[in-house]
């Protein structure tokens, strides 16, 4: 009887831990998304109306990416558990279709943001996004690395008062 209670307690504890971890991950993801939107809105000098549209587009695209990424993970799991080759082939077809939908989001991003931002600011958006993505990936890949920026700071200007 004690063993059953112990096992049940362990299962409940694991379930609660998993839910807490998911909530923390979701919170961090939302904070990162908000920071990303704020940084780009600031850098691109968006008007309040543009910022609202920009925020809606970015959040919608991120939600679609997350949903499709979850779907890809589920299909991969189903493939690994598939009992026969026919089932795996069906899952591979579903995986390819979902992967195409996931890749289509980049085109959707282009089609929605370019008209909103115009050519010049859209190019600036792409550059900033690429730079932020590189920085985040390098931080995740090597969190202990010193934070140095390849861009050299300009020499200080000396102003003499007479």
PDB file of C-alpha atoms in Angstrom:
ATOM      1  CA  UNK A   1       0.000   0.000   0.000  1.00  0.00           C
ATOM      2  CA  UNK A   2       2.814   2.428   0.838  1.00  0.00           C
ATOM      3  CA  UNK A   3       4.425   1.648  -2.503  1.00  0.00           C
ATOM      4  CA  UNK A   4       1.237   2.571  -4.375  1.00  0.00           C
ATOM      5  CA  UNK A   5       0.981   5.848  -2.456  1.00  0.00           C
ATOM      6  CA  UNK A   6       4.644   6.560  -3.157  1.00  0.00           C
ATOM      7  CA  UNK A   7       4.231   5.864  -6.891  1.00  0.00           C
ATOM      8  CA  UNK A   8       1.063   7.962  -7.039  1.00  0.00           C
ATOM      9  CA  UNK A   9       2.801  10.840  -5.243  1.00  0.00           C
ATOM     10  CA  UNK A  10       5.743  10.608  -7.632  1.00  0.00           C
ATOM     11  CA  UNK A  11       3.433  10.711 -10.672  1.00  0.00           C
ATOM     12  CA  UNK A  12       1.561  13.750  -9.320  1.00  0.00           C
ATOM     13  CA  UNK A  13       4.852  15.480  -8.508  1.00  0.00           C
ATOM     14  CA  UNK A  14       6.207  14.844 -12.037  1.00  0.00           C
ATOM     15  CA  UNK A  15       2.981  16.136 -13.596  1.00  0.00           C
ATOM     16  CA  UNK A  16       3.080  19.330 -11.545  1.00  0.00           C
ATOM     17  CA  UNK A  17       6.771  19.858 -12.362  1.00  0.00           C
ATOM     18  CA  UNK A  18       6.075  19.424 -16.088  1.00  0.00           C
ATOM     19  CA  UNK A  19       3.234  21.957 -15.967  1.00  0.00           C
ATOM     20  CA  UNK A  20       5.398  24.462 -14.081  1.00  0.00           C
ATOM     21  CA  UNK A  21       8.244  24.006 -16.589  1.00  0.00           C
ATOM     22  CA  UNK A  22       5.848  24.560 -19.501  1.00  0.00           C
ATOM     23  CA  UNK A  23       4.464  27.712 -17.873  1.00  0.00           C
ATOM     24  CA  UNK A  24       7.974  29.067 -17.243  1.00  0.00           C
ATOM     25  CA  UNK A  25       9.006  28.289 -20.826  1.00  0.00           C
ATOM     26  CA  UNK A  26       5.863  29.964 -22.127  1.00  0.00           C
ATOM     27  CA  UNK A  27       6.504  33.043 -19.967  1.00  0.00           C
ATOM     28  CA  UNK A  28      10.110  33.289 -21.168  1.00  0.00           C
ATOM     29  CA  UNK A  29       9.005  32.856 -24.765  1.00  0.00           C
ATOM     30  CA  UNK A  30       6.399  35.618 -24.347  1.00  0.00           C
ATOM     31  CA  UNK A  31       8.966  37.921 -22.736  1.00  0.00           C
ATOM     32  CA  UNK A  32      11.409  37.282 -25.569  1.00  0.00           C
ATOM     33  CA  UNK A  33       8.681  37.916 -28.129  1.00  0.00           C
ATOM     34  CA  UNK A  34       7.699  41.186 -26.426  1.00  0.00           C
ATOM     35  CA  UNK A  35      11.328  42.287 -26.246  1.00  0.00           C
ATOM     36  CA  UNK A  36      11.817  41.436 -29.930  1.00  0.00           C
ATOM     37  CA  UNK A  37       8.726  43.429 -30.930  1.00  0.00           C
ATOM     38  CA  UNK A  38       9.724  46.389 -28.749  1.00  0.00           C
ATOM     39  CA  UNK A  39      13.291  46.441 -30.122  1.00  0.00           C
ATOM     40  CA  UNK A  40      12.143  46.311 -33.731  1.00  0.00           C
ATOM     41  CA  UNK A  41       9.386  48.865 -33.198  1.00  0.00           C
ATOM     42  CA  UNK A  42      11.914  51.212 -31.654  1.00  0.00           C
ATOM     43  CA  UNK A  43      14.605  50.666 -34.296  1.00  0.00           C
ATOM     44  CA  UNK A  44      12.146  51.002 -37.180  1.00  0.00           C
ATOM     45  CA  UNK A  45      10.512  54.072 -35.589  1.00  0.00           C
ATOM     46  CA  UNK A  46       7.007  52.716 -36.081  1.00  0.00           C
ATOM     47  CA  UNK A  47       3.985  54.912 -35.493  1.00  0.00           C
ATOM     48  CA  UNK A  48       1.465  53.628 -32.925  1.00  0.00           C
ATOM     49  CA  UNK A  49      -0.813  52.373 -35.713  1.00  0.00           C
ATOM     50  CA  UNK A  50       2.079  50.656 -37.492  1.00  0.00           C
ATOM     51  CA  UNK A  51       3.303  49.200 -34.196  1.00  0.00           C
ATOM     52  CA  UNK A  52      -0.125  47.686 -33.493  1.00  0.00           C
ATOM     53  CA  UNK A  53      -0.293  46.101 -36.956  1.00  0.00           C
ATOM     54  CA  UNK A  54       3.335  44.957 -36.683  1.00  0.00           C
ATOM     55  CA  UNK A  55       2.707  43.383 -33.267  1.00  0.00           C
ATOM     56  CA  UNK A  56      -0.405  41.560 -34.501  1.00  0.00           C
ATOM     57  CA  UNK A  57       1.429  40.197 -37.552  1.00  0.00           C
ATOM     58  CA  UNK A  58       4.516  39.064 -35.615  1.00  0.00           C
ATOM     59  CA  UNK A  59       2.460  37.397 -32.867  1.00  0.00           C
ATOM     60  CA  UNK A  60       0.253  35.655 -35.414  1.00  0.00           C
ATOM     61  CA  UNK A  61       3.263  34.366 -37.350  1.00  0.00           C
ATOM     62  CA  UNK A  62       4.984  33.196 -34.146  1.00  0.00           C
ATOM     63  CA  UNK A  63       1.813  31.387 -33.039  1.00  0.00           C
ATOM     64  CA  UNK A  64       1.581  29.636 -36.412  1.00  0.00           C
ATOM     65  CA  UNK A  65       5.256  28.641 -36.214  1.00  0.00           C
ATOM     66  CA  UNK A  66       4.809  27.258 -32.704  1.00  0.00           C
ATOM     67  CA  UNK A  67       1.696  25.293 -33.691  1.00  0.00           C
ATOM     68  CA  UNK A  68       3.372  23.806 -36.748  1.00  0.00           C
ATOM     69  CA  UNK A  69       6.529  23.023 -34.780  1.00  0.00           C
ATOM     70  CA  UNK A  70       4.426  21.141 -32.218  1.00  0.00           C
ATOM     71  CA  UNK A  71       2.722  19.283 -35.048  1.00  0.00           C
ATOM     72  CA  UNK A  72       6.121  18.318 -36.505  1.00  0.00           C
ATOM     73  CA  UNK A  73       7.191  16.995 -33.108  1.00  0.00           C
ATOM     74  CA  UNK A  74       3.992  14.961 -32.762  1.00  0.00           C
ATOM     75  CA  UNK A  75       4.397  13.466 -36.233  1.00  0.00           C
ATOM     76  CA  UNK A  76       8.025  12.579 -35.493  1.00  0.00           C
ATOM     77  CA  UNK A  77       6.931  10.828 -32.317  1.00  0.00           C
ATOM     78  CA  UNK A  78       4.217   8.930 -34.198  1.00  0.00           C
ATOM     79  CA  UNK A  79       6.754   7.880 -36.837  1.00  0.00           C
ATOM     80  CA  UNK A  80       9.082   6.458 -34.225  1.00  0.00           C
ATOM     81  CA  UNK A  81       6.223   4.438 -32.738  1.00  0.00           C
ATOM     82  CA  UNK A  82       4.741   3.318 -36.069  1.00  0.00           C
ATOM     83  CA  UNK A  83       4.386  -0.446 -36.217  1.00  0.00           C
ATOM     84  CA  UNK A  84       4.996  -0.883 -39.926  1.00  0.00           C
ATOM     85  CA  UNK A  85       6.504   0.775 -42.985  1.00  0.00           C
ATOM     86  CA  UNK A  86       3.105   1.759 -44.417  1.00  0.00           C
ATOM     87  CA  UNK A  87       2.273   3.783 -41.287  1.00  0.00           C
ATOM     88  CA  UNK A  88       5.702   5.424 -41.382  1.00  0.00           C
ATOM     89  CA  UNK A  89       5.219   6.373 -45.033  1.00  0.00           C
ATOM     90  CA  UNK A  90       1.865   7.976 -44.167  1.00  0.00           C
ATOM     91  CA  UNK A  91       3.526   9.914 -41.353  1.00  0.00           C
ATOM     92  CA  UNK A  92       6.355  11.012 -43.651  1.00  0.00           C
ATOM     93  CA  UNK A  93       3.785  12.417 -46.090  1.00  0.00           C
ATOM     94  CA  UNK A  94       2.119  14.291 -43.210  1.00  0.00           C
ATOM     95  CA  UNK A  95       5.524  15.508 -42.016  1.00  0.00           C
ATOM     96  CA  UNK A  96       6.421  16.850 -45.466  1.00  0.00           C
ATOM     97  CA  UNK A  97       3.083  18.665 -45.753  1.00  0.00           C
ATOM     98  CA  UNK A  98       3.505  20.241 -42.308  1.00  0.00           C
ATOM     99  CA  UNK A  99       7.110  21.161 -43.096  1.00  0.00           C
ATOM    100  CA  UNK A 100       5.979  22.930 -46.271  1.00  0.00           C
ATOM    101  CA  UNK A 101       3.407  24.881 -44.248  1.00  0.00           C
ATOM    102  CA  UNK A 102       6.094  25.808 -41.718  1.00  0.00           C
ATOM    103  CA  UNK A 103       8.430  27.035 -44.463  1.00  0.00           C
ATOM    104  CA  UNK A 104       5.592  29.003 -46.067  1.00  0.00           C
ATOM    105  CA  UNK A 105       5.444  31.228 -42.975  1.00  0.00           C
ATOM    106  CA  UNK A 106       8.607  33.053 -44.094  1.00  0.00           C
ATOM    107  CA  UNK A 107       6.873  33.976 -47.343  1.00  0.00           C
ATOM    108  CA  UNK A 108       3.821  35.080 -45.392  1.00  0.00           C
ATOM    109  CA  UNK A 109       6.070  37.244 -43.202  1.00  0.00           C
ATOM    110  CA  UNK A 110       7.498  38.867 -46.331  1.00  0.00           C
ATOM    111  CA  UNK A 111       4.052  39.383 -47.899  1.00  0.00           C
ATOM    112  CA  UNK A 112       2.556  40.973 -44.770  1.00  0.00           C
ATOM    113  CA  UNK A 113       5.434  43.061 -43.429  1.00  0.00           C
ATOM    114  CA  UNK A 114       6.868  44.526 -46.639  1.00  0.00           C
ATOM    115  CA  UNK A 115       3.664  46.469 -47.482  1.00  0.00           C
ATOM    116  CA  UNK A 116       3.428  47.676 -43.882  1.00  0.00           C
ATOM    117  CA  UNK A 117       7.061  48.769 -43.553  1.00  0.00           C
ATOM    118  CA  UNK A 118       7.997  49.687 -47.115  1.00  0.00           C
ATOM    119  CA  UNK A 119      11.167  48.483 -48.849  1.00  0.00           C
ATOM    120  CA  UNK A 120      13.751  50.437 -46.840  1.00  0.00           C
ATOM    121  CA  UNK A 121      12.388  49.643 -43.389  1.00  0.00           C
ATOM    122  CA  UNK A 122      11.696  46.034 -44.397  1.00  0.00           C
ATOM    123  CA  UNK A 123      15.380  45.613 -45.322  1.00  0.00           C
ATOM    124  CA  UNK A 124      16.282  47.197 -41.974  1.00  0.00           C
ATOM    125  CA  UNK A 125      13.846  44.785 -40.264  1.00  0.00           C
ATOM    126  CA  UNK A 126      15.524  41.801 -41.922  1.00  0.00           C
ATOM    127  CA  UNK A 127      18.980  43.013 -40.885  1.00  0.00           C
ATOM    128  CA  UNK A 128      17.969  43.614 -37.263  1.00  0.00           C
ATOM    129  CA  UNK A 129      16.138  40.292 -37.089  1.00  0.00           C
ATOM    130  CA  UNK A 130      19.146  38.451 -38.489  1.00  0.00           C
ATOM    131  CA  UNK A 131      21.489  40.180 -36.041  1.00  0.00           C
ATOM    132  CA  UNK A 132      19.263  39.411 -33.034  1.00  0.00           C
ATOM    133  CA  UNK A 133      18.851  35.803 -34.151  1.00  0.00           C
ATOM    134  CA  UNK A 134      22.630  35.392 -34.469  1.00  0.00           C
ATOM    135  CA  UNK A 135      23.179  36.874 -31.017  1.00  0.00           C
ATOM    136  CA  UNK A 136      20.586  34.647 -29.380  1.00  0.00           C
ATOM    137  CA  UNK A 137      21.940  31.531 -31.088  1.00  0.00           C
ATOM    138  CA  UNK A 138      25.500  32.331 -30.073  1.00  0.00           C
ATOM    139  CA  UNK A 139      24.404  32.958 -26.480  1.00  0.00           C
ATOM    140  CA  UNK A 140      22.536  29.652 -26.407  1.00  0.00           C
ATOM    141  CA  UNK A 141      25.398  27.769 -28.032  1.00  0.00           C
ATOM    142  CA  UNK A 142      28.031  29.177 -25.712  1.00  0.00           C
ATOM    143  CA  UNK A 143      26.537  30.912 -22.652  1.00  0.00           C
ATOM    144  CA  UNK A 144      29.935  31.181 -20.930  1.00  0.00           C
ATOM    145  CA  UNK A 145      31.563  33.111 -23.791  1.00  0.00           C
ATOM    146  CA  UNK A 146      32.483  36.722 -23.072  1.00  0.00           C
ATOM    147  CA  UNK A 147      30.055  39.167 -24.569  1.00  0.00           C
ATOM    148  CA  UNK A 148      32.161  40.940 -27.131  1.00  0.00           C
ATOM    149  CA  UNK A 149      30.817  42.718 -30.133  1.00  0.00           C
ATOM    150  CA  UNK A 150      32.680  42.603 -33.414  1.00  0.00           C
ATOM    151  CA  UNK A 151      31.865  46.229 -34.058  1.00  0.00           C
ATOM    152  CA  UNK A 152      34.575  48.482 -32.685  1.00  0.00           C
ATOM    153  CA  UNK A 153      33.533  51.538 -30.809  1.00  0.00           C
ATOM    154  CA  UNK A 154      34.545  54.836 -32.374  1.00  0.00           C
ATOM    155  CA  UNK A 155      37.399  56.774 -30.827  1.00  0.00           C
ATOM    156  CA  UNK A 156      36.190  59.196 -28.178  1.00  0.00           C
ATOM    157  CA  UNK A 157      35.783  62.779 -29.280  1.00  0.00           C
ATOM    158  CA  UNK A 158      37.570  65.351 -27.196  1.00  0.00           C
ATOM    159  CA  UNK A 159      35.711  68.617 -26.900  1.00  0.00           C
ATOM    160  CA  UNK A 160      37.748  71.543 -25.615  1.00  0.00           C
ATOM    161  CA  UNK A 161      36.004  74.499 -24.127  1.00  0.00           C
ATOM    162  CA  UNK A 162      37.679  77.888 -24.626  1.00  0.00           C
TER     163      UNK A 162
END
